[in-house]
mmCIF file of C-alpha atoms in Angstrom:
data_model
loop_
_atom_site.group_PDB
_atom_site.id
_atom_site.type_symbol
_atom_site.label_atom_id
_atom_site.label_comp_id
_atom_site.label_asym_id
_atom_site.label_seq_id
_atom_site.Cartn_x
_atom_site.Cartn_y
_atom_site.Cartn_z
ATOM 1 C CA UNK H 1 143.835 123.169 115.705
ATOM 2 C CA UNK H 2 142.440 123.100 119.201
ATOM 3 C CA UNK H 3 141.890 119.530 120.222
ATOM 4 C CA UNK H 4 141.593 118.369 123.793
ATOM 5 C CA UNK H 5 144.077 115.768 124.938
ATOM 6 C CA UNK H 6 142.731 112.187 124.855
ATOM 7 C CA UNK H 7 141.574 111.040 128.259
ATOM 8 C CA UNK H 8 141.218 107.493 129.544
ATOM 9 C CA UNK H 9 137.578 106.472 130.030
ATOM 10 C CA UNK H 10 137.378 106.200 133.843
ATOM 11 C CA UNK H 11 139.184 109.497 134.513
ATOM 12 C CA UNK H 12 137.614 112.935 134.903
ATOM 13 C CA UNK H 13 137.031 115.138 131.878
ATOM 14 C CA UNK H 14 140.119 117.175 130.897
ATOM 15 C CA UNK H 15 138.382 120.456 131.638
ATOM 16 C CA UNK H 16 137.454 119.563 135.196
ATOM 17 C CA UNK H 17 139.528 120.907 138.034
ATOM 18 C CA UNK H 18 139.994 119.701 141.562
ATOM 19 C CA UNK H 19 139.828 123.217 142.964
ATOM 20 C CA UNK H 20 137.457 125.856 141.628
ATOM 21 C CA UNK H 21 137.079 129.460 142.669
ATOM 22 C CA UNK H 22 133.460 130.345 143.366
ATOM 23 C CA UNK H 23 132.579 134.002 143.469
ATOM 24 C CA UNK H 24 129.391 134.133 145.468
ATOM 25 C CA UNK H 25 127.965 136.245 148.220
ATOM 26 C CA UNK H 26 127.132 135.117 151.695
ATOM 27 C CA UNK H 27 123.476 136.071 151.252
ATOM 28 C CA UNK H 28 122.371 132.470 151.631
ATOM 29 C CA UNK H 29 124.838 131.801 154.445
ATOM 30 C CA UNK H 30 126.524 128.854 152.725
ATOM 31 C CA UNK H 31 129.110 130.364 150.380
ATOM 32 C CA UNK H 32 130.834 133.574 151.420
ATOM 33 C CA UNK H 33 131.960 136.043 148.770
ATOM 34 C CA UNK H 34 135.483 135.534 147.479
ATOM 35 C CA UNK H 35 137.985 137.980 148.922
ATOM 36 C CA UNK H 36 139.293 140.499 146.399
ATOM 37 C CA UNK H 37 142.852 139.115 146.687
ATOM 38 C CA UNK H 38 141.556 135.703 145.601
ATOM 39 C CA UNK H 39 140.034 137.269 142.476
ATOM 40 C CA UNK H 40 143.334 138.975 141.641
ATOM 41 C CA UNK H 41 145.082 135.585 141.802
ATOM 42 C CA UNK H 42 142.734 133.602 139.539
ATOM 43 C CA UNK H 43 144.620 131.365 137.138
ATOM 44 C CA UNK H 44 142.822 129.578 134.307
ATOM 45 C CA UNK H 45 143.822 125.981 133.639
ATOM 46 C CA UNK H 46 144.281 125.766 129.865
ATOM 47 C CA UNK H 47 146.168 122.463 129.925
ATOM 48 C CA UNK H 48 143.272 120.599 128.293
ATOM 49 C CA UNK H 49 144.026 122.512 125.080
ATOM 50 C CA UNK H 50 147.832 122.550 124.682
ATOM 51 C CA UNK H 51 147.718 123.295 120.939
ATOM 52 C CA UNK H 52 145.223 126.136 121.141
ATOM 53 C CA UNK H 53 146.653 129.648 120.821
ATOM 54 C CA UNK H 54 143.429 131.654 121.213
ATOM 55 C CA UNK H 55 140.597 131.619 123.724
ATOM 56 C CA UNK H 56 137.255 133.380 124.025
ATOM 57 C CA UNK H 57 136.574 134.787 127.464
ATOM 58 C CA UNK H 58 132.804 135.101 127.887
ATOM 59 C CA UNK H 59 131.599 137.037 130.909
ATOM 60 C CA UNK H 60 128.017 137.448 132.109
ATOM 61 C CA UNK H 61 127.989 140.525 134.341
ATOM 62 C CA UNK H 62 125.647 143.098 135.843
ATOM 63 C CA UNK H 63 124.738 145.725 133.210
ATOM 64 C CA UNK H 64 125.785 148.606 135.422
ATOM 65 C CA UNK H 65 129.306 147.128 135.879
ATOM 66 C CA UNK H 66 130.025 147.142 132.126
ATOM 67 C CA UNK H 67 131.636 150.585 132.059
ATOM 68 C CA UNK H 68 134.055 149.719 134.864
ATOM 69 C CA UNK H 69 134.940 146.380 133.240
ATOM 70 C CA UNK H 70 135.559 147.882 129.782
ATOM 71 C CA UNK H 71 137.614 150.742 131.251
ATOM 72 C CA UNK H 72 139.865 148.233 133.032
ATOM 73 C CA UNK H 73 140.251 146.093 129.912
ATOM 74 C CA UNK H 74 141.027 149.136 127.758
ATOM 75 C CA UNK H 75 143.614 150.386 130.268
ATOM 76 C CA UNK H 76 145.344 146.988 130.016
ATOM 77 C CA UNK H 77 145.408 147.132 126.211
ATOM 78 C CA UNK H 78 142.500 144.790 125.524
ATOM 79 C CA UNK H 79 140.784 146.537 122.611
ATOM 80 C CA UNK H 80 138.616 144.006 120.779
ATOM 81 C CA UNK H 81 135.404 142.941 122.472
ATOM 82 C CA UNK H 82 131.745 142.302 121.767
ATOM 83 C CA UNK H 83 128.971 143.306 124.164
ATOM 84 C CA UNK H 84 125.353 142.177 124.108
ATOM 85 C CA UNK H 85 122.367 142.436 126.418
ATOM 86 C CA UNK H 86 121.057 139.067 127.554
ATOM 87 C CA UNK H 87 118.567 137.611 130.027
ATOM 88 C CA UNK H 88 119.022 134.515 132.105
ATOM 89 C CA UNK H 89 118.362 132.715 135.354
ATOM 90 C CA UNK H 90 120.890 131.591 137.902
ATOM 91 C CA UNK H 91 121.471 131.719 141.615
ATOM 92 C CA UNK H 92 120.092 135.253 141.745
ATOM 93 C CA UNK H 93 116.737 133.683 140.899
ATOM 94 C CA UNK H 94 115.029 136.675 139.337
ATOM 95 C CA UNK H 95 115.410 138.950 142.367
ATOM 96 C CA UNK H 96 115.323 142.602 141.418
ATOM 97 C CA UNK H 97 118.120 144.986 142.207
ATOM 98 C CA UNK H 98 118.361 148.743 141.852
ATOM 99 C CA UNK H 99 121.297 150.831 140.749
ATOM 100 C CA UNK H 100 121.212 154.598 140.169
ATOM 101 C CA UNK H 101 117.424 154.621 139.921
ATOM 102 C CA UNK H 102 117.251 151.812 137.378
ATOM 103 C CA UNK H 103 115.633 148.515 138.298
ATOM 104 C CA UNK H 104 117.210 145.269 137.080
ATOM 105 C CA UNK H 105 115.715 141.808 137.440
ATOM 106 C CA UNK H 106 112.602 139.791 136.899
ATOM 107 C CA UNK H 107 109.192 139.594 138.517
ATOM 108 C CA UNK H 108 106.758 136.860 139.531
ATOM 109 C CA UNK H 109 105.858 136.070 135.891
ATOM 110 C CA UNK H 110 109.307 136.484 134.396
ATOM 111 C CA UNK H 111 112.184 135.286 136.541
ATOM 112 C CA UNK H 112 114.847 136.115 133.935
ATOM 113 C CA UNK H 113 117.366 138.750 134.995
ATOM 114 C CA UNK H 114 118.989 141.280 132.668
ATOM 115 C CA UNK H 115 122.722 140.744 132.301
ATOM 116 C CA UNK H 116 125.404 141.919 129.920
ATOM 117 C CA UNK H 117 127.508 139.435 127.993
ATOM 118 C CA UNK H 118 131.055 140.465 127.176
ATOM 119 C CA UNK H 119 133.074 138.363 124.709
ATOM 120 C CA UNK H 120 136.807 138.875 124.267
ATOM 121 C CA UNK H 121 139.018 136.687 122.062
ATOM 122 C CA UNK H 122 142.619 136.826 123.215
ATOM 123 C CA UNK H 123 145.934 135.053 122.802
ATOM 124 C CA UNK H 124 146.736 132.297 125.295
ATOM 125 C CA UNK H 125 149.093 134.568 127.259
ATOM 126 C CA UNK H 126 146.347 137.144 127.883
ATOM 127 C CA UNK H 127 143.659 134.833 129.279
ATOM 128 C CA UNK H 128 144.612 135.133 132.958
ATOM 129 C CA UNK H 129 144.913 138.916 132.700
ATOM 130 C CA UNK H 130 141.492 139.284 131.085
ATOM 131 C CA UNK H 131 139.806 136.910 133.543
ATOM 132 C CA UNK H 132 141.351 138.718 136.524
ATOM 133 C CA UNK H 133 140.399 142.160 135.215
ATOM 134 C CA UNK H 134 136.804 141.128 134.534
ATOM 135 C CA UNK H 135 136.436 139.318 137.864
ATOM 136 C CA UNK H 136 137.838 142.161 139.958
ATOM 137 C CA UNK H 137 136.010 144.959 138.172
ATOM 138 C CA UNK H 138 132.638 143.138 138.037
ATOM 139 C CA UNK H 139 132.810 141.987 141.677
ATOM 140 C CA UNK H 140 130.374 143.442 144.215
ATOM 141 C CA UNK H 141 130.312 140.492 146.596
ATOM 142 C CA UNK H 142 126.586 139.932 146.089
ATOM 143 C CA UNK H 143 124.713 137.088 144.439
ATOM 144 C CA UNK H 144 124.322 137.927 140.769
ATOM 145 C CA UNK H 145 127.847 139.230 140.116
ATOM 146 C CA UNK H 146 128.023 136.866 137.147
ATOM 147 C CA UNK H 147 130.117 134.106 135.646
ATOM 148 C CA UNK H 148 133.146 133.835 133.383
ATOM 149 C CA UNK H 149 133.592 131.072 130.824
ATOM 150 C CA UNK H 150 136.753 130.368 128.824
ATOM 151 C CA UNK H 151 136.368 128.614 125.455
ATOM 152 C CA UNK H 152 139.091 127.464 123.029
ATOM 153 C CA UNK H 153 139.127 129.174 119.629
ATOM 154 C CA UNK H 154 140.535 127.233 116.659
ATOM 155 C CA UNK H 155 141.640 130.276 114.675
ATOM 156 C CA UNK H 156 141.083 133.988 114.134
ATOM 157 C CA UNK H 157 140.510 135.463 110.674
ATOM 158 C CA UNK H 158 140.383 139.170 109.876
ATOM 159 C CA UNK H 159 137.873 139.502 107.047
ATOM 160 C CA UNK H 160 139.211 142.768 105.593
ATOM 161 C CA UNK H 161 142.789 141.535 105.082
ATOM 162 C CA UNK H 162 142.374 137.729 105.182
ATOM 163 C CA UNK H 163 145.035 137.612 107.912
ATOM 164 C CA UNK H 164 144.850 134.602 110.200
ATOM 165 C CA UNK H 165 146.202 133.641 113.606
ATOM 166 C CA UNK H 166 148.163 136.109 115.714
ATOM 167 C CA UNK H 167 148.242 138.743 112.953
ATOM 168 C CA UNK H 168 144.436 138.769 112.808
ATOM 169 C CA UNK H 169 143.975 138.801 116.603
ATOM 170 C CA UNK H 170 146.445 141.630 117.216
ATOM 171 C CA UNK H 171 144.942 145.075 117.800
ATOM 172 C CA UNK H 172 147.009 148.186 117.124
ATOM 173 C CA UNK H 173 147.651 149.970 120.403
ATOM 174 C CA UNK H 174 146.772 146.806 122.290
ATOM 175 C CA UNK H 175 148.532 144.921 125.071
ATOM 176 C CA UNK H 176 151.454 143.820 122.873
ATOM 177 C CA UNK H 177 152.124 147.428 121.818
ATOM 178 C CA UNK H 178 151.751 148.701 125.379
ATOM 179 C CA UNK H 179 154.097 146.141 126.939
ATOM 180 C CA UNK H 180 156.479 145.550 124.039
ATOM 181 C CA UNK H 181 156.233 141.794 124.677
ATOM 182 C CA UNK H 182 155.596 139.784 121.533
ATOM 183 C CA UNK H 183 153.014 137.004 121.633
ATOM 184 C CA UNK H 184 150.701 138.445 124.259
#
């Protein structure tokens, strides 16, 4: 089971971190875009969930970056993922953007911006790799690049075979098969 460690009342929540990496553009002059090397070095603090073996990496990215992101994940052996089109509001604030003749974004009446949500459930040892691949391949350095969230997953069950845990999460031809390292 994935249970967070108990925390004393006056202390910070177990998921909070002293140092966070913000990937934002310098368009507003206050927060410069993260250098690419910083994205390649992202490390996710999973210490709040020491008994959790699986995590869901949820990424909200620009729709036109999806192909690059999925190609990078596939090349690394990450096979299982779910993709959905979503709308939302954030720092981009509904500003339109254009890419290859297609317009993305909101207008004066509707400030919601089109994004793509990518969900990947992976073993604990793959979280950093997936987060780094998504961050580097979705990065443009502009406001609206997106966000990545990491959620604990209690268990994985494959419906067809009733397998649970690592057997259910494992994808044939995936990262474990490519590297030969068990447990990733």
